[in-house]
Short mmCIF file of C-alpha atoms in Angstrom, two decimals:
data_model
loop_
_atom_site.label_atom_id
_atom_site.label_comp_id
_atom_site.label_asym_id
_atom_site.label_seq_id
_atom_site.Cartn_x
_atom_site.Cartn_y
_atom_site.Cartn_z
CA MET M 1 3.40 8.77 13.83
CA THR M 2 2.49 5.63 10.94
CA ASP M 3 -0.15 3.38 12.14
CA ALA M 4 2.73 1.03 13.12
CA ASN M 5 4.21 3.67 15.47
CA THR M 6 0.88 4.69 16.93
CA ARG M 7 -0.16 0.96 17.76
CA ILE M 8 3.54 0.45 19.55
CA ASP M 9 3.04 3.72 21.14
CA GLU M 10 -0.28 3.28 22.17
CA THR M 11 1.15 -0.33 23.90
CA VAL M 12 4.44 1.20 25.17
CA LYS M 13 2.39 4.24 27.27
CA GLY M 14 -1.21 1.78 27.62
CA THR M 15 0.97 -1.27 28.79
CA ASP M 16 2.90 -1.13 32.97
CA VAL M 17 4.91 -3.74 31.34
CA VAL M 18 5.80 -4.52 27.74
CA LEU M 19 8.19 -6.67 25.96
CA PHE M 20 8.25 -6.78 22.00
CA MET M 21 9.62 -9.93 21.18
CA LYS M 22 9.76 -13.29 18.54
CA GLY M 23 7.38 -15.25 19.87
CA THR M 24 5.00 -15.12 23.22
CA LYS M 25 6.25 -15.14 26.84
CA ASP M 26 4.45 -19.05 26.51
CA MET M 27 6.69 -19.84 23.49
CA PRO M 28 8.86 -17.33 22.59
CA GLN M 29 11.20 -18.38 19.21
CA CYS M 30 14.64 -17.25 19.86
CA GLY M 31 17.18 -17.16 22.27
CA PHE M 32 17.38 -13.83 23.88
CA SER M 33 13.30 -13.28 24.01
CA SER M 34 13.45 -16.87 25.69
CA ARG M 35 16.06 -14.96 29.06
CA VAL M 36 14.03 -12.34 29.01
CA ALA M 37 10.64 -13.99 29.21
CA GLY M 38 12.35 -17.01 31.72
CA VAL M 39 13.16 -14.59 33.82
CA LEU M 40 9.46 -12.25 33.94
CA ASN M 41 7.86 -15.21 33.70
CA TYR M 42 10.12 -16.65 37.08
CA ILE M 43 9.66 -13.84 39.28
CA GLY M 44 6.10 -13.07 38.33
CA VAL M 45 5.43 -9.81 36.72
CA ASP M 46 2.24 -9.36 35.33
CA TYR M 47 3.52 -7.93 31.27
CA THR M 48 2.13 -8.02 27.93
CA ASP M 49 3.80 -9.93 24.90
CA VAL M 50 4.19 -9.01 21.91
CA ASN M 51 5.31 -11.02 18.91
CA VAL M 52 7.48 -9.29 16.52
CA LEU M 53 7.66 -11.93 14.03
CA ALA M 54 3.99 -11.94 13.42
CA ASP M 55 3.59 -8.56 12.11
CA GLU M 56 6.33 -7.02 10.26
CA GLU M 57 5.31 -3.33 10.38
CA ILE M 58 6.25 -3.62 14.09
CA ARG M 59 9.49 -5.84 13.84
CA GLN M 60 10.81 -2.85 11.81
CA GLY M 61 8.60 -0.82 13.61
CA ILE M 62 9.75 -0.96 18.29
CA LYS M 63 13.16 -0.74 16.61
CA ASP M 64 12.23 3.02 15.30
CA TYR M 65 10.86 3.26 17.63
CA SER M 66 13.26 3.25 20.37
CA ASP M 67 16.17 3.79 18.25
CA TRP M 68 17.40 0.05 19.57
CA PRO M 69 18.34 -2.51 16.38
CA THR M 70 17.61 -5.53 18.30
CA ILE M 71 14.69 -7.52 20.04
CA PRO M 72 13.93 -8.22 22.35
CA GLN M 73 12.88 -4.75 24.17
CA LEU M 74 11.20 -4.03 27.51
CA TYR M 75 9.19 -1.15 28.10
CA VAL M 76 7.90 -0.69 31.92
CA LYS M 77 5.64 2.06 32.51
CA GLY M 78 6.38 3.91 29.23
CA GLU M 79 10.01 3.75 29.33
CA PHE M 80 12.41 1.91 27.20
CA VAL M 81 14.93 -0.33 30.07
CA GLY M 82 16.48 -2.69 26.82
CA GLY M 83 17.54 -5.98 25.56
CA CYS M 84 18.25 -9.04 26.58
CA ASP M 85 22.15 -8.65 27.98
CA ILE M 86 20.55 -5.80 29.89
CA ILE M 87 18.06 -6.69 30.93
CA VAL M 88 20.04 -10.21 32.78
CA GLU M 89 22.28 -7.39 34.15
CA MET M 90 20.11 -5.72 35.57
CA THR M 91 18.62 -8.82 37.05
CA LEU M 92 21.82 -10.32 38.48
CA SER M 93 23.17 -6.53 39.47
CA GLY M 94 19.47 -5.84 41.38
CA GLU M 95 19.00 -3.12 39.48
CA LEU M 96 15.77 -4.49 38.00
CA ASP M 97 13.98 -5.34 41.07
CA THR M 98 14.68 -2.07 42.32
CA MET M 99 13.57 -0.17 39.06
CA LEU M 100 10.32 -2.99 39.56
CA GLU M 101 9.44 -2.05 43.00
CA ILE M 102 10.16 2.19 42.42
CA ASN M 103 7.75 1.91 39.21
CA GLY M 104 4.66 -0.35 41.73
CA VAL M 105 5.03 -3.15 39.45
CA THR M 106 4.21 -6.64 41.40
CA PHE M 107 7.47 -9.09 41.53
CA ASP M 108 8.08 -12.44 43.71
CA LYS M 109 11.49 -10.87 45.44
CA ALA M 110 12.19 -14.53 46.58
CA ALA M 111 12.28 -16.00 42.91
CA SER M 112 14.25 -12.84 42.12
CA ASP M 113 17.06 -13.11 44.93
CA LYS M 114 17.34 -17.54 43.82
CA ILE M 115 18.38 -16.10 40.95
CA ARG M 116 21.26 -14.00 41.92
CA GLU M 117 22.44 -16.78 44.30
CA ALA M 118 21.88 -19.40 41.56
CA ASN M 119 24.48 -17.01 39.16
CA ALA M 120 26.60 -15.98 42.32
#
């Protein structure tokens, strides 16, 4: 395992919710990262952000780790969930709520419902 792969693996497996993104949760650096961070921030998920722009090895390494070509990438309880389009679809369908509940991740259900109401 490469150093980047080891660091990624430790982060993914050692953190309940982690978002590999361009920028940070407080200052996303691309629209796709901003959308996913916006959802997680709005519904109050406690998550770790990893800025792939700060480390080229992590930026490429996360793509290899997940076998997924794009960033952002969301992991919950060590499992890859998806990128921006998947997270948005899961939010709108209620699947994200279910997945978070099953995994014991605290979030604001009312805020999640508001997102669906606003996009109905």
